[in-house]
Amino acid sequence: MSTQQEAAADDDSATALLQLMWLASPALPVGGFSYSEGLEAAVERLGLTDGEQVGEWLLDQLHLALARSELVVLAQAMRAWREADLERVAQLNAWVLQTRETSEQRQQTEQMGRSLVEWMRNQALATEHLDWLVQQDPTYPVAFALAASVTPATVRDGLLCFAFGWAENMVQAGVKAVPLGQNAGQRMLRRLTTEIPLAVDHAMAMTDETRQAFCPMLAILGAQHETQYSRLFRS
């Protein structure tokens, strides 16, 4: 490879990294910070009182929920978007909608999906697909897959980005809901980032037959959150 080719490859790699950092940023206007995904109810109902307990809860959620559901859909949807297989995208989007077990879970994925579509429209990204996607009631993993698919990033890197963004939001939810100090939050984030690559590799190995969304305790806590007397988060 010539020096010029190496420089071009480095530029592509840097571009992909920066675009993924942008998608994972808490500043992305999709509202992820306003959801706790059942964690706030767990703090009240299960008595999570310190960073160790919240960290264990989030690790379980990463491996038992995210790695078997949203991350699997994201990997499959990124490939489908790059192949312009809209029928496959629609099937994956419908599966996400059908597997949200509470009204708050469904509200979250729809609201964040719509917000990400509007962000892409404002950034003039993937404009040829946005009107079609709006008609599908876009879910967040499928919309995120579209945004990631137009970058030079690999599918695995797209999943790492999505999982890290989820981890940051969830850690901040724990810091606010318990509440905890920022140092405790950083320790939780460190534990999650150590486990995220394992969760991503698990997700990438799954198929339609093994993909699942079965987390009954999370569903129960999500339903209880809907009537929780005092709450900070929308789910």
Short mmCIF file of C-alpha atoms in Angstrom, two decimals:
data_model
loop_
_atom_site.label_atom_id
_atom_site.label_comp_id
_atom_site.label_asym_id
_atom_site.label_seq_id
_atom_site.Cartn_x
_atom_site.Cartn_y
_atom_site.Cartn_z
CA MET A 1 0.00 0.00 0.00
CA SER A 2 1.38 3.41 -0.96
CA THR A 3 1.76 6.30 1.47
CA GLN A 4 -1.14 8.05 -0.25
CA GLN A 5 -3.37 4.97 0.11
CA GLU A 6 -2.42 4.62 3.76
CA ALA A 7 -3.32 8.25 4.36
CA ALA A 8 -6.69 7.77 2.66
CA ALA A 9 -7.38 4.68 4.77
CA ASP A 10 -6.47 6.60 7.93
CA ASP A 11 -8.82 9.40 6.90
CA ASP A 12 -11.67 6.92 6.38
CA SER A 13 -11.01 5.36 9.78
CA ALA A 14 -10.92 8.77 11.48
CA THR A 15 -14.13 9.82 9.74
CA ALA A 16 -15.92 6.65 10.83
CA LEU A 17 -14.72 7.08 14.41
CA LEU A 18 -15.80 10.70 14.62
CA GLN A 19 -19.20 9.99 13.11
CA LEU A 20 -19.80 7.18 15.61
CA MET A 21 -18.70 9.41 18.49
CA TRP A 22 -21.26 11.93 17.25
CA LEU A 23 -24.02 9.29 17.26
CA ALA A 24 -23.05 8.13 20.76
CA SER A 25 -22.87 11.65 22.17
CA PRO A 26 -25.30 12.60 24.96
CA ALA A 27 -25.69 15.87 23.04
CA LEU A 28 -27.50 14.03 20.22
CA PRO A 29 -31.05 15.47 20.44
CA VAL A 30 -32.99 12.22 20.78
CA GLY A 31 -33.95 12.45 24.46
CA GLY A 32 -32.18 9.34 25.73
CA PHE A 33 -31.34 11.10 28.99
CA SER A 34 -35.02 11.25 29.94
CA TYR A 35 -35.45 7.46 30.26
CA SER A 36 -34.25 5.02 32.91
CA GLU A 37 -35.65 1.82 31.29
CA GLY A 38 -37.04 0.48 34.55
CA LEU A 39 -34.00 1.39 36.66
CA GLU A 40 -35.84 4.09 38.58
CA ALA A 41 -38.53 1.59 39.53
CA ALA A 42 -35.83 -0.91 40.51
CA VAL A 43 -34.26 1.64 42.83
CA GLU A 44 -37.58 2.09 44.63
CA ARG A 45 -38.95 -1.47 44.52
CA LEU A 46 -35.76 -3.51 44.87
CA GLY A 47 -33.82 -1.14 47.10
CA LEU A 48 -30.77 -0.52 44.94
CA THR A 49 -28.78 1.81 47.19
CA ASP A 50 -25.18 1.92 45.94
CA GLY A 51 -23.06 1.88 42.81
CA GLU A 52 -22.23 -1.81 43.17
CA GLN A 53 -25.89 -2.84 43.13
CA VAL A 54 -26.82 -0.50 40.27
CA GLY A 55 -23.77 -1.68 38.32
CA GLU A 56 -24.82 -5.33 38.69
CA TRP A 57 -28.34 -4.44 37.55
CA LEU A 58 -27.03 -2.67 34.46
CA LEU A 59 -24.64 -5.52 33.60
CA ASP A 60 -27.58 -7.94 33.71
CA GLN A 61 -29.62 -5.61 31.53
CA LEU A 62 -26.75 -5.34 29.04
CA HIS A 63 -26.35 -9.10 28.64
CA LEU A 64 -29.92 -10.31 29.13
CA ALA A 65 -31.82 -7.55 27.33
CA LEU A 66 -29.72 -5.34 25.08
CA ALA A 67 -27.43 -8.08 23.72
CA ARG A 68 -30.34 -10.38 22.85
CA SER A 69 -32.71 -7.77 21.43
CA GLU A 70 -31.79 -4.23 20.36
CA LEU A 71 -28.17 -4.98 19.47
CA VAL A 72 -29.23 -7.96 17.36
CA VAL A 73 -31.77 -5.83 15.50
CA LEU A 74 -29.18 -3.10 15.02
CA ALA A 75 -26.67 -5.49 13.44
CA GLN A 76 -29.29 -6.98 11.13
CA ALA A 77 -30.76 -3.59 10.23
CA MET A 78 -27.38 -2.04 9.39
CA ARG A 79 -26.77 -4.83 6.88
CA ALA A 80 -30.30 -4.49 5.49
CA TRP A 81 -29.98 -0.71 5.04
CA ARG A 82 -26.66 -1.12 3.21
CA GLU A 83 -28.27 -3.68 0.91
CA ALA A 84 -31.35 -1.44 0.44
CA ASP A 85 -33.51 -4.33 1.65
CA LEU A 86 -36.49 -2.31 2.85
CA GLU A 87 -38.68 -5.36 3.35
CA ARG A 88 -36.17 -6.70 5.84
CA VAL A 89 -35.93 -3.32 7.58
CA ALA A 90 -39.72 -3.20 7.93
CA GLN A 91 -39.77 -6.69 9.45
CA LEU A 92 -37.13 -5.76 12.02
CA ASN A 93 -38.90 -2.52 12.90
CA ALA A 94 -42.20 -4.35 13.37
CA TRP A 95 -40.48 -6.89 15.65
CA VAL A 96 -39.18 -4.14 17.93
CA LEU A 97 -42.64 -2.59 18.19
CA GLN A 98 -44.26 -5.95 18.91
CA THR A 99 -41.80 -6.83 21.67
CA ARG A 100 -42.08 -3.65 23.76
CA GLU A 101 -43.84 -4.98 26.82
CA THR A 102 -45.06 -1.73 28.39
CA SER A 103 -46.51 1.48 27.03
CA GLU A 104 -43.46 3.39 28.30
CA GLN A 105 -41.05 1.06 26.50
CA ARG A 106 -42.93 1.53 23.26
CA GLN A 107 -43.16 5.29 23.78
CA GLN A 108 -39.41 5.45 24.32
CA THR A 109 -38.38 3.59 21.18
CA GLU A 110 -40.90 5.49 19.03
CA GLN A 111 -40.02 8.93 20.40
CA MET A 112 -36.27 8.38 20.08
CA GLY A 113 -36.73 6.87 16.63
CA ARG A 114 -38.71 9.87 15.40
CA SER A 115 -36.23 12.29 16.94
CA LEU A 116 -33.30 10.56 15.26
CA VAL A 117 -35.11 10.65 11.90
CA GLU A 118 -35.60 14.40 12.31
CA TRP A 119 -31.93 14.78 13.22
CA MET A 120 -30.94 12.93 10.06
CA ARG A 121 -33.28 15.12 8.03
CA ASN A 122 -31.67 18.25 9.48
CA GLN A 123 -28.24 16.85 8.70
CA ALA A 124 -29.30 15.79 5.16
CA LEU A 125 -28.34 12.16 5.90
CA ALA A 126 -29.99 9.19 4.17
CA THR A 127 -32.69 11.50 2.84
CA GLU A 128 -33.83 8.96 0.22
CA HIS A 129 -35.09 6.65 2.99
CA LEU A 130 -36.48 9.01 5.61
CA ASP A 131 -40.00 9.51 4.25
CA TRP A 132 -40.39 5.76 3.88
CA LEU A 133 -39.07 5.15 7.40
CA VAL A 134 -41.49 7.67 8.93
CA GLN A 135 -44.36 5.62 7.52
CA GLN A 136 -43.10 2.57 9.44
CA ASP A 137 -43.32 4.24 12.89
CA PRO A 138 -39.53 4.10 13.23
CA THR A 139 -38.02 2.51 16.31
CA TYR A 140 -34.76 3.75 17.76
CA PRO A 141 -32.55 0.73 16.88
CA VAL A 142 -33.72 0.75 13.27
CA ALA A 143 -33.32 4.53 12.90
CA PHE A 144 -29.87 4.32 14.53
CA ALA A 145 -28.95 1.53 12.11
CA LEU A 146 -29.76 3.84 9.20
CA ALA A 147 -27.63 6.65 10.63
CA ALA A 148 -24.73 4.27 11.26
CA SER A 149 -25.08 2.53 7.89
CA VAL A 150 -24.21 5.70 5.94
CA THR A 151 -20.88 6.00 7.76
CA PRO A 152 -17.78 3.96 6.82
CA ALA A 153 -18.01 2.15 10.17
CA THR A 154 -18.17 -1.61 10.48
CA VAL A 155 -21.31 -3.22 11.87
CA ARG A 156 -19.43 -4.20 15.03
CA ASP A 157 -18.27 -0.63 15.60
CA GLY A 158 -21.85 0.56 15.10
CA LEU A 159 -23.01 -1.80 17.85
CA LEU A 160 -20.20 -0.70 20.17
CA CYS A 161 -21.27 2.90 19.65
CA PHE A 162 -24.94 2.17 20.34
CA ALA A 163 -24.13 0.18 23.48
CA PHE A 164 -21.82 2.85 24.84
CA GLY A 165 -24.45 5.53 24.32
CA TRP A 166 -26.95 3.33 26.16
CA ALA A 167 -24.46 2.77 28.99
CA GLU A 168 -23.79 6.48 29.44
CA ASN A 169 -27.50 7.28 29.65
CA MET A 170 -28.20 4.45 32.06
CA VAL A 171 -25.30 5.32 34.34
CA GLN A 172 -26.50 8.90 34.53
CA ALA A 173 -29.99 7.63 35.31
CA GLY A 174 -28.53 5.64 38.20
CA VAL A 175 -26.51 8.59 39.45
CA LYS A 176 -29.66 10.71 39.58
CA ALA A 177 -32.15 8.10 40.82
CA VAL A 178 -30.26 6.61 43.79
CA PRO A 179 -28.60 9.23 43.95
CA LEU A 180 -24.85 8.55 43.57
CA GLY A 181 -21.74 10.62 43.10
CA GLN A 182 -20.01 11.09 39.78
CA ASN A 183 -17.09 8.86 40.79
CA ALA A 184 -19.48 5.99 41.46
CA GLY A 185 -20.98 6.63 38.03
CA GLN A 186 -17.58 6.46 36.38
CA ARG A 187 -16.81 3.16 38.10
CA MET A 188 -20.10 1.74 36.77
CA LEU A 189 -19.30 3.00 33.28
CA ARG A 190 -15.89 1.36 33.42
CA ARG A 191 -17.46 -2.00 34.30
CA LEU A 192 -19.96 -1.67 31.48
CA THR A 193 -17.34 -0.75 28.88
CA THR A 194 -15.37 -3.84 29.85
CA GLU A 195 -18.42 -6.02 29.16
CA ILE A 196 -19.81 -4.23 26.09
CA PRO A 197 -17.53 -5.97 23.54
CA LEU A 198 -18.69 -9.38 24.85
CA ALA A 199 -22.32 -8.32 24.55
CA VAL A 200 -21.74 -7.04 21.02
CA ASP A 201 -20.05 -10.25 19.90
CA HIS A 202 -22.94 -12.24 21.38
CA ALA A 203 -25.45 -10.09 19.53
CA MET A 204 -23.66 -10.43 16.21
CA ALA A 205 -23.75 -14.21 16.48
CA MET A 206 -27.53 -14.33 16.96
CA THR A 207 -30.11 -15.04 14.26
CA ASP A 208 -33.82 -14.44 13.81
CA GLU A 209 -34.46 -17.74 15.56
CA THR A 210 -32.34 -16.89 18.62
CA ARG A 211 -33.14 -13.17 18.88
CA GLN A 212 -35.48 -12.59 21.82
CA ALA A 213 -37.03 -10.01 24.12
CA PHE A 214 -37.89 -11.88 27.31
CA CYS A 215 -37.06 -10.02 30.51
CA PRO A 216 -40.12 -10.43 32.76
CA MET A 217 -38.71 -8.58 35.78
CA LEU A 218 -37.80 -5.61 33.58
CA ALA A 219 -41.31 -5.63 32.11
CA ILE A 220 -42.90 -5.75 35.59
CA LEU A 221 -40.76 -2.87 36.83
CA GLY A 222 -41.54 -0.90 33.68
CA ALA A 223 -45.26 -1.34 34.29
CA GLN A 224 -44.84 -0.34 37.94
CA HIS A 225 -42.94 2.78 36.90
CA GLU A 226 -46.01 3.99 35.03
CA THR A 227 -47.78 4.53 38.37
CA GLN A 228 -44.75 5.33 40.52
CA TYR A 229 -45.64 8.17 42.87
CA SER A 230 -42.46 10.21 42.49
CA ARG A 231 -40.24 9.87 39.44
CA LEU A 232 -37.60 11.71 37.46
CA PHE A 233 -37.72 9.74 34.21
CA ARG A 234 -40.25 8.98 31.50
CA SER A 235 -39.71 5.21 31.76
#
